[in-house]
PDB file of C-alpha atoms and ligand atoms in Angstrom:
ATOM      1  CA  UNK A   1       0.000   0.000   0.000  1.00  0.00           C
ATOM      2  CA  UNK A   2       0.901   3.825  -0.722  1.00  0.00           C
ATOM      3  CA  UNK A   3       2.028   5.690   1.466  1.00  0.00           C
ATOM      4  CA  UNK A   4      -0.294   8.841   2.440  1.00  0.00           C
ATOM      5  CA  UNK A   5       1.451  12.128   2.584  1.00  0.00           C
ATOM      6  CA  UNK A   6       0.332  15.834   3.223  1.00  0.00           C
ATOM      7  CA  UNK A   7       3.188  18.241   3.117  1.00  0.00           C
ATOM      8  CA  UNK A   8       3.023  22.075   4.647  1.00  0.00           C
ATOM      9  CA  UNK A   9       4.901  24.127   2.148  1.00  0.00           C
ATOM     10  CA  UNK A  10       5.280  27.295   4.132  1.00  0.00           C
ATOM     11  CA  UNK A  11       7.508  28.676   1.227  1.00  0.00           C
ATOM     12  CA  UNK A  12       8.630  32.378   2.873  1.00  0.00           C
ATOM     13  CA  UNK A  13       6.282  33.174   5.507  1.00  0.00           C
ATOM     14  CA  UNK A  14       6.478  33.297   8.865  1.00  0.00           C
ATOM     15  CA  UNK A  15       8.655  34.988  11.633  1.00  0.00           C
ATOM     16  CA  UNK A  16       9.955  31.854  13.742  1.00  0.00           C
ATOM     17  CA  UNK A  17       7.319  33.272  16.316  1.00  0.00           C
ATOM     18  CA  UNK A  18       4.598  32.567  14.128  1.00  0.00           C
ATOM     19  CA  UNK A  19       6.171  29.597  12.772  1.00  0.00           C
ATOM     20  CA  UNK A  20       7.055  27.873  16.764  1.00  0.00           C
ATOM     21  CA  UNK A  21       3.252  29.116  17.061  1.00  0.00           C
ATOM     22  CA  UNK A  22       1.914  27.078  13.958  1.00  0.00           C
ATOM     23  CA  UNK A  23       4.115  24.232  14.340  1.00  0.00           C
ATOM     24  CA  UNK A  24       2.697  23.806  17.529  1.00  0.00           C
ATOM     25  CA  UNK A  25      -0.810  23.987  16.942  1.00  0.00           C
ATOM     26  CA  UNK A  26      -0.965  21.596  14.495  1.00  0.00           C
ATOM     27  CA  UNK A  27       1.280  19.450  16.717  1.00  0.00           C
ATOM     28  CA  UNK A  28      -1.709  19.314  19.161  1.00  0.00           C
ATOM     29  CA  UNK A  29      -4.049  18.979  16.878  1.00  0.00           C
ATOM     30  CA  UNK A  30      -2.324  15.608  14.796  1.00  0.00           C
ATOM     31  CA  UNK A  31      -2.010  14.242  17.968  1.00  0.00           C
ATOM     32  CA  UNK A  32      -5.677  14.299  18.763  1.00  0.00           C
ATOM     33  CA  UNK A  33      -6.149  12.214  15.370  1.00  0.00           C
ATOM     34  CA  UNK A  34      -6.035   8.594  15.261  1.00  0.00           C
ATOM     35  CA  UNK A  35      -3.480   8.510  11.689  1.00  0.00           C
ATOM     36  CA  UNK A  36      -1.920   5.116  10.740  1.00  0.00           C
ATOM     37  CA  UNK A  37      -1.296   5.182   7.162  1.00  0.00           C
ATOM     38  CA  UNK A  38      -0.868   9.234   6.599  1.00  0.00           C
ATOM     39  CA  UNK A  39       2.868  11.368   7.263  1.00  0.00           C
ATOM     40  CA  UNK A  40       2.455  14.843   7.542  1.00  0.00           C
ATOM     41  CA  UNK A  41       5.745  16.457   6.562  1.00  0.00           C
ATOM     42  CA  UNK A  42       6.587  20.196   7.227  1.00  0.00           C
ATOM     43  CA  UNK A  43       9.072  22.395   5.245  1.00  0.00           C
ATOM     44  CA  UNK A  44       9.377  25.574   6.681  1.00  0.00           C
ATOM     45  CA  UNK A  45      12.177  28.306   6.092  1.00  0.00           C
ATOM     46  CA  UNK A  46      15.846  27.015   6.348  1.00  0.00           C
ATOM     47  CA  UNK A  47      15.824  28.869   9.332  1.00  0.00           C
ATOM     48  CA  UNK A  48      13.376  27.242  11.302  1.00  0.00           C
ATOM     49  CA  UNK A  49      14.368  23.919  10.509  1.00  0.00           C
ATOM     50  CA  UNK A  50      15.693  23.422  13.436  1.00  0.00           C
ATOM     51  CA  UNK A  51      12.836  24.688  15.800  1.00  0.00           C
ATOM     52  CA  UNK A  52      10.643  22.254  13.817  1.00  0.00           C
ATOM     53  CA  UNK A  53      12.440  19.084  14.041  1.00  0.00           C
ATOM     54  CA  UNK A  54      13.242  20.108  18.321  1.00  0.00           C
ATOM     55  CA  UNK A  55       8.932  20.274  18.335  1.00  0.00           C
ATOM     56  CA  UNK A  56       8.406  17.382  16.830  1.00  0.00           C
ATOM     57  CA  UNK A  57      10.811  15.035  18.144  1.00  0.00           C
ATOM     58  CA  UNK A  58       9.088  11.542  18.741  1.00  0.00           C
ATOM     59  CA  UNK A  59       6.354  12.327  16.957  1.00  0.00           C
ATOM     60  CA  UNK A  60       5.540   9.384  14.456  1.00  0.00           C
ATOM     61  CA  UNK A  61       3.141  11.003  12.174  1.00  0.00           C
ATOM     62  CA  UNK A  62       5.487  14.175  11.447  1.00  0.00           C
ATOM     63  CA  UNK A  63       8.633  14.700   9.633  1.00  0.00           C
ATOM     64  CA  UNK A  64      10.420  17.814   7.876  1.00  0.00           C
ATOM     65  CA  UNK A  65      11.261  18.792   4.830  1.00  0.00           C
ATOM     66  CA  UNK A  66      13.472  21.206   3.297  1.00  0.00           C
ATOM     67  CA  UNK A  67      11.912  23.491   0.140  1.00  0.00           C
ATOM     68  CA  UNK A  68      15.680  23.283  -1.617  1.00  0.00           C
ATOM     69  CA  UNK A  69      18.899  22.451  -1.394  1.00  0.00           C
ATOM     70  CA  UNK A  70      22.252  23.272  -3.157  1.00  0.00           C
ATOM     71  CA  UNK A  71      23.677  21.206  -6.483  1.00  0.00           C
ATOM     72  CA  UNK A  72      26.946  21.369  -4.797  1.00  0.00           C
ATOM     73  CA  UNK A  73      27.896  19.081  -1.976  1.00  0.00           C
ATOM     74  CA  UNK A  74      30.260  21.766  -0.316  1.00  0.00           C
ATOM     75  CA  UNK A  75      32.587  24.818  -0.641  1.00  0.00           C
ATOM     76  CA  UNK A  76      32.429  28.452  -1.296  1.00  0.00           C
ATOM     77  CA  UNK A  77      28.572  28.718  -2.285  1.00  0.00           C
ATOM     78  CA  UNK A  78      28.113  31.858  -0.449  1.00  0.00           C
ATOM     79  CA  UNK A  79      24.187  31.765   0.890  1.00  0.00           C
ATOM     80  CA  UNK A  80      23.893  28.046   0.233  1.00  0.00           C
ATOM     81  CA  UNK A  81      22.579  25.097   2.001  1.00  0.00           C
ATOM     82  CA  UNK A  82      23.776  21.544   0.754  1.00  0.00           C
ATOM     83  CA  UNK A  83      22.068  18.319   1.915  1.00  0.00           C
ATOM     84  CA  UNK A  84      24.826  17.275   3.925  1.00  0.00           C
ATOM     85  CA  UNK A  85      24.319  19.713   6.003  1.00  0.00           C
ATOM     86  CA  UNK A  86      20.336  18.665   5.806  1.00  0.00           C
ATOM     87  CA  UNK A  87      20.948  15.507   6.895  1.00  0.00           C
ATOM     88  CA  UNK A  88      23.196  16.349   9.334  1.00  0.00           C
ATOM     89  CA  UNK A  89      20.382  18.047  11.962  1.00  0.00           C
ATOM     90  CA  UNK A  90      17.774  15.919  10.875  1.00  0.00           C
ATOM     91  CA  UNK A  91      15.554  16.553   7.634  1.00  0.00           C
ATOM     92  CA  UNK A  92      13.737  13.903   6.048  1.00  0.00           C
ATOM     93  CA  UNK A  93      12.555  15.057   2.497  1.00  0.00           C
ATOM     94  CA  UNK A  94      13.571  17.825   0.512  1.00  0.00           C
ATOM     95  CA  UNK A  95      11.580  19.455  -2.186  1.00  0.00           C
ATOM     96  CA  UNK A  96      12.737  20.340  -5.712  1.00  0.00           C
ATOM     97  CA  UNK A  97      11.545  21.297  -8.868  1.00  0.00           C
ATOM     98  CA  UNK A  98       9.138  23.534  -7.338  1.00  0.00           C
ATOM     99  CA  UNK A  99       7.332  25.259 -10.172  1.00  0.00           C
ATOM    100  CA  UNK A 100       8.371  28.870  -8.309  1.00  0.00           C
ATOM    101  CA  UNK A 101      12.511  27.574  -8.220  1.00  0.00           C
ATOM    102  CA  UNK A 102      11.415  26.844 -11.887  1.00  0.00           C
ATOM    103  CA  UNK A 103      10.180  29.950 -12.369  1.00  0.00           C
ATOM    104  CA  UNK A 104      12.350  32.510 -10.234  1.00  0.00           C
ATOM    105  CA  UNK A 105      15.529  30.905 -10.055  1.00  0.00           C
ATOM    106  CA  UNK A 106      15.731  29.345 -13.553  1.00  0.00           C
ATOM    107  CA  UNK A 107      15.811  25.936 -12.279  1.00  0.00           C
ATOM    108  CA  UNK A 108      15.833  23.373 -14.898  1.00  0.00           C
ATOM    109  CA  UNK A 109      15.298  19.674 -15.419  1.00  0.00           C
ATOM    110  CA  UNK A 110      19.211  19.170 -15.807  1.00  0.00           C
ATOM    111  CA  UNK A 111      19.981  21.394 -13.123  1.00  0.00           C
ATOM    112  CA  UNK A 112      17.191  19.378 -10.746  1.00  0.00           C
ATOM    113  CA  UNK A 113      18.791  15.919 -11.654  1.00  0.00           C
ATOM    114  CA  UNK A 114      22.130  17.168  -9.794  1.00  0.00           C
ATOM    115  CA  UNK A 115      20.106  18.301  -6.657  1.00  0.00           C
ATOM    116  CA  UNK A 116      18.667  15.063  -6.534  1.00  0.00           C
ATOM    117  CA  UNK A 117      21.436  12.772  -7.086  1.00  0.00           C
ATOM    118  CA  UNK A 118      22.822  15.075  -3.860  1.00  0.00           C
ATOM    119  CA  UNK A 119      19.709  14.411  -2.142  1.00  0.00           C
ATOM    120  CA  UNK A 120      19.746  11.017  -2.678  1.00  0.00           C
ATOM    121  CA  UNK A 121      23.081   9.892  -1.860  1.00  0.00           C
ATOM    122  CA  UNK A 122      23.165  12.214   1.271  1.00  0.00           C
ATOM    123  CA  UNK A 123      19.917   9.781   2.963  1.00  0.00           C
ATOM    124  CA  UNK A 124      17.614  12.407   1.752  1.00  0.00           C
ATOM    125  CA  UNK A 125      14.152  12.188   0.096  1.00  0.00           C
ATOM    126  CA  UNK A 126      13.461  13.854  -2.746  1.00  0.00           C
ATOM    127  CA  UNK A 127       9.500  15.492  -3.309  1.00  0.00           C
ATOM    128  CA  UNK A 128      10.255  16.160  -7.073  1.00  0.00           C
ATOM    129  CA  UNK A 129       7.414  18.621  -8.346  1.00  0.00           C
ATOM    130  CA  UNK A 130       6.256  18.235 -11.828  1.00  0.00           C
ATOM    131  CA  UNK A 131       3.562  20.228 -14.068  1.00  0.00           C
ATOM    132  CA  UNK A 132       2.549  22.119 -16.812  1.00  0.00           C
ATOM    133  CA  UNK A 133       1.822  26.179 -17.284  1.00  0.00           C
ATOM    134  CA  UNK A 134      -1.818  27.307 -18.380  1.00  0.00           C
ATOM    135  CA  UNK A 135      -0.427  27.789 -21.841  1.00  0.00           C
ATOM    136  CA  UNK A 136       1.097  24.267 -22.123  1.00  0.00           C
ATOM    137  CA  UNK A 137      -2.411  23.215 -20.786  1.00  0.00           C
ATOM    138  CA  UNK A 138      -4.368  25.094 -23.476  1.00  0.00           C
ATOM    139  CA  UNK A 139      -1.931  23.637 -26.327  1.00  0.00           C
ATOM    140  CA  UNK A 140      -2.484  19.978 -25.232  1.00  0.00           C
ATOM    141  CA  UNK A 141       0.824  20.204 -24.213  1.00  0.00           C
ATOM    142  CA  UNK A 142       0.633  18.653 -20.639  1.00  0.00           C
ATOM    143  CA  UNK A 143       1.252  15.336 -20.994  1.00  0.00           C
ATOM    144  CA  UNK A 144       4.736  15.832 -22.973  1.00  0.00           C
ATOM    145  CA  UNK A 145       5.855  18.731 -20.594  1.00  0.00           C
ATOM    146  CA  UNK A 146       5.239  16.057 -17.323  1.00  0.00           C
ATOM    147  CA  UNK A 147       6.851  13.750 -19.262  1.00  0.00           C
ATOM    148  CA  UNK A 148      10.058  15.383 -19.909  1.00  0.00           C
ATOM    149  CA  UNK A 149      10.272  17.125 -16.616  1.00  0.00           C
ATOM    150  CA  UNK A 150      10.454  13.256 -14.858  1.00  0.00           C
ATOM    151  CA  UNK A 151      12.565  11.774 -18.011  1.00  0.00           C
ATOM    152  CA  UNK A 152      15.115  14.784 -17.819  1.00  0.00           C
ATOM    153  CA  UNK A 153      15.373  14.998 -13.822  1.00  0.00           C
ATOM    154  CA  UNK A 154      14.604  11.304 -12.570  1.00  0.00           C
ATOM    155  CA  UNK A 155      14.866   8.594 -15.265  1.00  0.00           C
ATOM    156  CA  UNK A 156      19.173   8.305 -14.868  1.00  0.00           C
ATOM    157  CA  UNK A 157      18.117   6.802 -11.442  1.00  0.00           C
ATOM    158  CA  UNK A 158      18.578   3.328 -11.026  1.00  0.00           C
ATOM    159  CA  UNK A 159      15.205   1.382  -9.995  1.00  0.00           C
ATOM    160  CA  UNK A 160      16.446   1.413  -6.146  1.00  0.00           C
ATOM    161  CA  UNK A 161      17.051   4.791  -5.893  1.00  0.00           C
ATOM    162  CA  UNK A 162      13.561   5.702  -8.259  1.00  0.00           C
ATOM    163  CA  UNK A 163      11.899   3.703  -5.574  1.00  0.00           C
ATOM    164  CA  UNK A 164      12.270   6.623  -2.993  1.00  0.00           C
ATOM    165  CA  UNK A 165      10.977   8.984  -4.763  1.00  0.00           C
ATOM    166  CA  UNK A 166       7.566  11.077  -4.154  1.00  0.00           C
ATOM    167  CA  UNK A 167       6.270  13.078  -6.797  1.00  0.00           C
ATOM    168  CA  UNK A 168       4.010  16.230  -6.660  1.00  0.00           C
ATOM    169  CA  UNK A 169       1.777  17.237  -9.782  1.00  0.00           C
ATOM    170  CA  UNK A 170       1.140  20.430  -8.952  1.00  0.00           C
ATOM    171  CA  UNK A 171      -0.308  22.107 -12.673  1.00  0.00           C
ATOM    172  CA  UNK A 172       1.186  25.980 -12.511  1.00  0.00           C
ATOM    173  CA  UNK A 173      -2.215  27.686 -13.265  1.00  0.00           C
ATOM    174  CA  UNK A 174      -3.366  25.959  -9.345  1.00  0.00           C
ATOM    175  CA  UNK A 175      -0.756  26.941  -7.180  1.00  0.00           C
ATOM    176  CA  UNK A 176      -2.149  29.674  -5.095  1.00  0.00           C
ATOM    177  CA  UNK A 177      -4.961  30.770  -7.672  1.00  0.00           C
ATOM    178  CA  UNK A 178      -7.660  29.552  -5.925  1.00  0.00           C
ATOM    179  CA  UNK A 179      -8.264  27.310  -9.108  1.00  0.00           C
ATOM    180  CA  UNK A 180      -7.666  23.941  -8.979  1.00  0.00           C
ATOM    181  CA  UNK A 181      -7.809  21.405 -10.914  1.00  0.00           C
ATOM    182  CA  UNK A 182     -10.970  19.111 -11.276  1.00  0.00           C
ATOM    183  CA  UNK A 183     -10.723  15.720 -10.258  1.00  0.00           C
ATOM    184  CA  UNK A 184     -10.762  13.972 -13.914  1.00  0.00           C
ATOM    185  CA  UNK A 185      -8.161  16.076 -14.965  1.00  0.00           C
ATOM    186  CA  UNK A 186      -5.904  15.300 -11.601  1.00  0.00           C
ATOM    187  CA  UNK A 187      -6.447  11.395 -11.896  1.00  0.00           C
ATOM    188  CA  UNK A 188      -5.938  11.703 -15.399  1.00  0.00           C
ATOM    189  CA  UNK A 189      -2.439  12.920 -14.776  1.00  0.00           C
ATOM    190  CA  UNK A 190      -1.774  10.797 -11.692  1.00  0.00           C
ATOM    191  CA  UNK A 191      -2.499   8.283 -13.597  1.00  0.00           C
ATOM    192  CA  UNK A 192      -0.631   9.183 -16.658  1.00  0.00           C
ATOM    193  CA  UNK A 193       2.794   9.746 -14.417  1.00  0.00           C
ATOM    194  CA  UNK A 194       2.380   6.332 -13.133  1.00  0.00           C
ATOM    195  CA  UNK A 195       1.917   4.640 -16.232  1.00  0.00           C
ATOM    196  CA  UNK A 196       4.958   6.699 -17.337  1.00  0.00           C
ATOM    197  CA  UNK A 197       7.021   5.292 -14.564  1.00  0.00           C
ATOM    198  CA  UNK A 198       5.818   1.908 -14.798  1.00  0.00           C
ATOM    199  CA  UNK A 199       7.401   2.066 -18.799  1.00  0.00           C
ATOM    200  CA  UNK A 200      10.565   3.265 -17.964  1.00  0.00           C
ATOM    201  CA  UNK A 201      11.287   0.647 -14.839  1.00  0.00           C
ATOM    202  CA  UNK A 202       8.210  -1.283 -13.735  1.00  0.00           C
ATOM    203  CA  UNK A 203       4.455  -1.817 -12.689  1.00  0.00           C
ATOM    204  CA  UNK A 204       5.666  -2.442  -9.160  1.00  0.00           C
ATOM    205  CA  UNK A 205       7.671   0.397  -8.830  1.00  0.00           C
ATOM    206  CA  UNK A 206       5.287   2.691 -10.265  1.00  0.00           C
ATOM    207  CA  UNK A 207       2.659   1.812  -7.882  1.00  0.00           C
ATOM    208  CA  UNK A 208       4.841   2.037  -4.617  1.00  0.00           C
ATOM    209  CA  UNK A 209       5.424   5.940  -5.089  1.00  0.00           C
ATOM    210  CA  UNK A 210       3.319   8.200  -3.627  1.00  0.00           C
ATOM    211  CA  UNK A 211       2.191  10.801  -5.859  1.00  0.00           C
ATOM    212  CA  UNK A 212       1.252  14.037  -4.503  1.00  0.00           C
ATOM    213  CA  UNK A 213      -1.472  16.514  -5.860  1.00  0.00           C
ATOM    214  CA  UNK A 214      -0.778  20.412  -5.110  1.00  0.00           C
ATOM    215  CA  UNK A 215      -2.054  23.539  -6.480  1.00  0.00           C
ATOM    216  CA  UNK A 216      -4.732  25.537  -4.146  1.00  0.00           C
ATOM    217  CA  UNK A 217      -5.708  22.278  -2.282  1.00  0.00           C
ATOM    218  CA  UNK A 218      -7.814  23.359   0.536  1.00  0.00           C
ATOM    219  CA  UNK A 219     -10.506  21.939   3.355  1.00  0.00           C
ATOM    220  CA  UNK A 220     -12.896  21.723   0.828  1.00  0.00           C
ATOM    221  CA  UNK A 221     -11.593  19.902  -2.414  1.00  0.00           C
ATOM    222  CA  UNK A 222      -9.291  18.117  -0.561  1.00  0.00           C
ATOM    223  CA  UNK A 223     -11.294  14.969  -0.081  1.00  0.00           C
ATOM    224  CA  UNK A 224     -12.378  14.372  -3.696  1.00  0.00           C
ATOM    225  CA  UNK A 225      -8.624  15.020  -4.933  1.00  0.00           C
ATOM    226  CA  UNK A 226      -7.644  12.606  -2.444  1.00  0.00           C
ATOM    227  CA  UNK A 227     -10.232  10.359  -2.983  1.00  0.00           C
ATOM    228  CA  UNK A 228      -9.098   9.635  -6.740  1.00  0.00           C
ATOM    229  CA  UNK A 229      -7.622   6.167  -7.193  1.00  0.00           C
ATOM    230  CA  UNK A 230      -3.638   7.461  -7.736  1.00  0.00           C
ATOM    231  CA  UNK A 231      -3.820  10.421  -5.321  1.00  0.00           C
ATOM    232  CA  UNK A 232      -1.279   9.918  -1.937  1.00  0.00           C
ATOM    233  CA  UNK A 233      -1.893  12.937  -0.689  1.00  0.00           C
ATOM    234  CA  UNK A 234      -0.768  16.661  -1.297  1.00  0.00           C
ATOM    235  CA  UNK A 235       1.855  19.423  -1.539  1.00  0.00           C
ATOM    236  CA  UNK A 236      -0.547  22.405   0.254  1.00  0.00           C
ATOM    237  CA  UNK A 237       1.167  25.871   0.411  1.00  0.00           C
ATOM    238  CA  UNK A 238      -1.279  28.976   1.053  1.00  0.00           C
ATOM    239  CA  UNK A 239      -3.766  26.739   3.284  1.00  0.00           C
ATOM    240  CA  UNK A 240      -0.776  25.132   5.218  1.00  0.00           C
ATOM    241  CA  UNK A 241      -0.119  28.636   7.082  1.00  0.00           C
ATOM    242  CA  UNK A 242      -3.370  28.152   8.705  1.00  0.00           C
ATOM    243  CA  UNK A 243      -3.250  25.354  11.448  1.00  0.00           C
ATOM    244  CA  UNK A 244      -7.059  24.517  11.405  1.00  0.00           C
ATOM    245  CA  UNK A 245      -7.418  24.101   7.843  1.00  0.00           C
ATOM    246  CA  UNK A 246      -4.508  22.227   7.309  1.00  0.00           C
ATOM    247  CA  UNK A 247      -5.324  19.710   9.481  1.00  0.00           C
ATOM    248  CA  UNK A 248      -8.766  19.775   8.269  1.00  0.00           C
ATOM    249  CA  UNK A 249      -6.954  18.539   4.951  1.00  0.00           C
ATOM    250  CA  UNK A 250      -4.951  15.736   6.596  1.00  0.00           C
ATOM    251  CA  UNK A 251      -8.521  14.475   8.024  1.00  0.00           C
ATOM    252  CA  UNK A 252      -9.757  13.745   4.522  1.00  0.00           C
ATOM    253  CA  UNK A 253      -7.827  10.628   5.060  1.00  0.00           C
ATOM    254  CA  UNK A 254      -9.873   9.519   8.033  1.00  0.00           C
ATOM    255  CA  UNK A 255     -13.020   7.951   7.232  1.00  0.00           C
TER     256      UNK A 255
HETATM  257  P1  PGA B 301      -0.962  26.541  -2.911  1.00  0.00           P
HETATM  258  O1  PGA B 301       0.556  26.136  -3.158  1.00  0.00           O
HETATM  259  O2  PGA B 301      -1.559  25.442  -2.048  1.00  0.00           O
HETATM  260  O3  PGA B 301      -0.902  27.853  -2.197  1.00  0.00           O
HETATM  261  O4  PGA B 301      -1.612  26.620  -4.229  1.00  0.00           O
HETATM  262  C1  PGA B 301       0.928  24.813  -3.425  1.00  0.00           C
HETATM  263  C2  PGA B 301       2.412  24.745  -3.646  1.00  0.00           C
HETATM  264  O5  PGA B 301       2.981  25.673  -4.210  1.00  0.00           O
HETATM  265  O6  PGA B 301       3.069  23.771  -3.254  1.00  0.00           O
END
């Protein structure tokens, strides 16, 4: 069975008041839930990293996440962070290929395959975000574009190292427009990126990755998204910052 995952993206908000404050409400409130099958994983700033992991030491249901990492390992990368240095207080998962990195920092697939061969052989966890723009949407282009983003920044990796992968389809026109995408057109992708995945290695190893929906997930869709046959779960940024609704999310895995 898949494993369930709903990951805060807190991208940059948050003074580490606020964030010790959020962390800890929804602390209280995961532990009031009876969750077997469903992580929640946090990524908060670099900077509160730290405060994060302290809070929610022991807990079973909660992990952390960076939102990037360096292509380097070491050395004079003024303002970076590598995933040694991840691993080394504690992170679980790091995300990359977010479609803002993308965007903003002219991240591409090449560059995203170095990250997460770093990632990777540092006892990370890549979250490797995938998805089209409105435009590549409206030219029938969406298929092709998912498809090269995971041939171009996954499909070097051998099938053990694949294996550890999660994957977040998060379509560029969702993420924090309030629009998100219907559920035929999210399974329909889920779907697609397994099948994809299954070609290139295997069935099996295609259906033991969790694949992650984001793009204005909230309280309210959140069930039906998660309800579709190759949803795991989902990559929730805007909604995250908000303790009660976020958790409201993770209980659309309770029945
Ligand atoms: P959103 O962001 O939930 O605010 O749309 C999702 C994301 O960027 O991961």
């Amino acid at each position: 069975m898949r494993k369930k995952i709903v990951v805060a993206n807190w991208k940059m908000n948050n003074t580490q008041d606020e964030a010790i404050h959020l962390v800890t409400a929804i602390i209280s409130k995961i532990n009031n839930l009876t969750l077997k099958e469903v992580e929640v994983v946090i990524a908060p700033s670099y900077l509160y990293i730290k405060d994060v992991i302290e809070l929610t030491k022991g807990n079973l249901n909660i992990t952390v996440a960076a939102q990037n990492c360096s292509e380097h390992l070491k050395g004079a990368y003024t303002g970076e962070v590598s995933s040694i240095m991840l691993h080394s207080i504690g992170v679980k998962y790091v995300i990359v290929g977010h479609s803002e990195r993308r965007a903003y920092q002219n991240e591409n697939n090449l560059l995203l395959k170095q990250k997460i061969d770093l990632i990777l052989s540092n006892h990370l966890l890549p979250i490797y975000c995938c998805g089209e723009s409105l435009e590549e949407r409206n030219s029938d282009e969406h298929f092709s574009v998912v498809e090269n983003q995971l041939n171009e920044a996954l499909f070097h990796l051998p099938m053990e190292l694949m294996k550890k992968l999660v994957i977040a389809y998060e379509p560029v026109w969702a993420i924090g427009t309030g629009v998100t995408a219907t559920v035929n057109q999210t399974q329909e992708m889920h779907q697609f990126i397994r099948n994809v995945i299954s070609k290139k290695y295997n069935s099996s190893i295609a259906d033991s990755i969790s694949v992650l929906y984001g793009g204005s997930c909230n309280s309210t869709n959140a069930s039906e998204l998660f309800a579709c046959e190759d949803v795991d779960g989902g990559l929730v940024g805007g909604v995250s910052l908000a303790a009660n609704d976020f958790v409201k999310i993770v209980e659309s895995f309770i029945d």
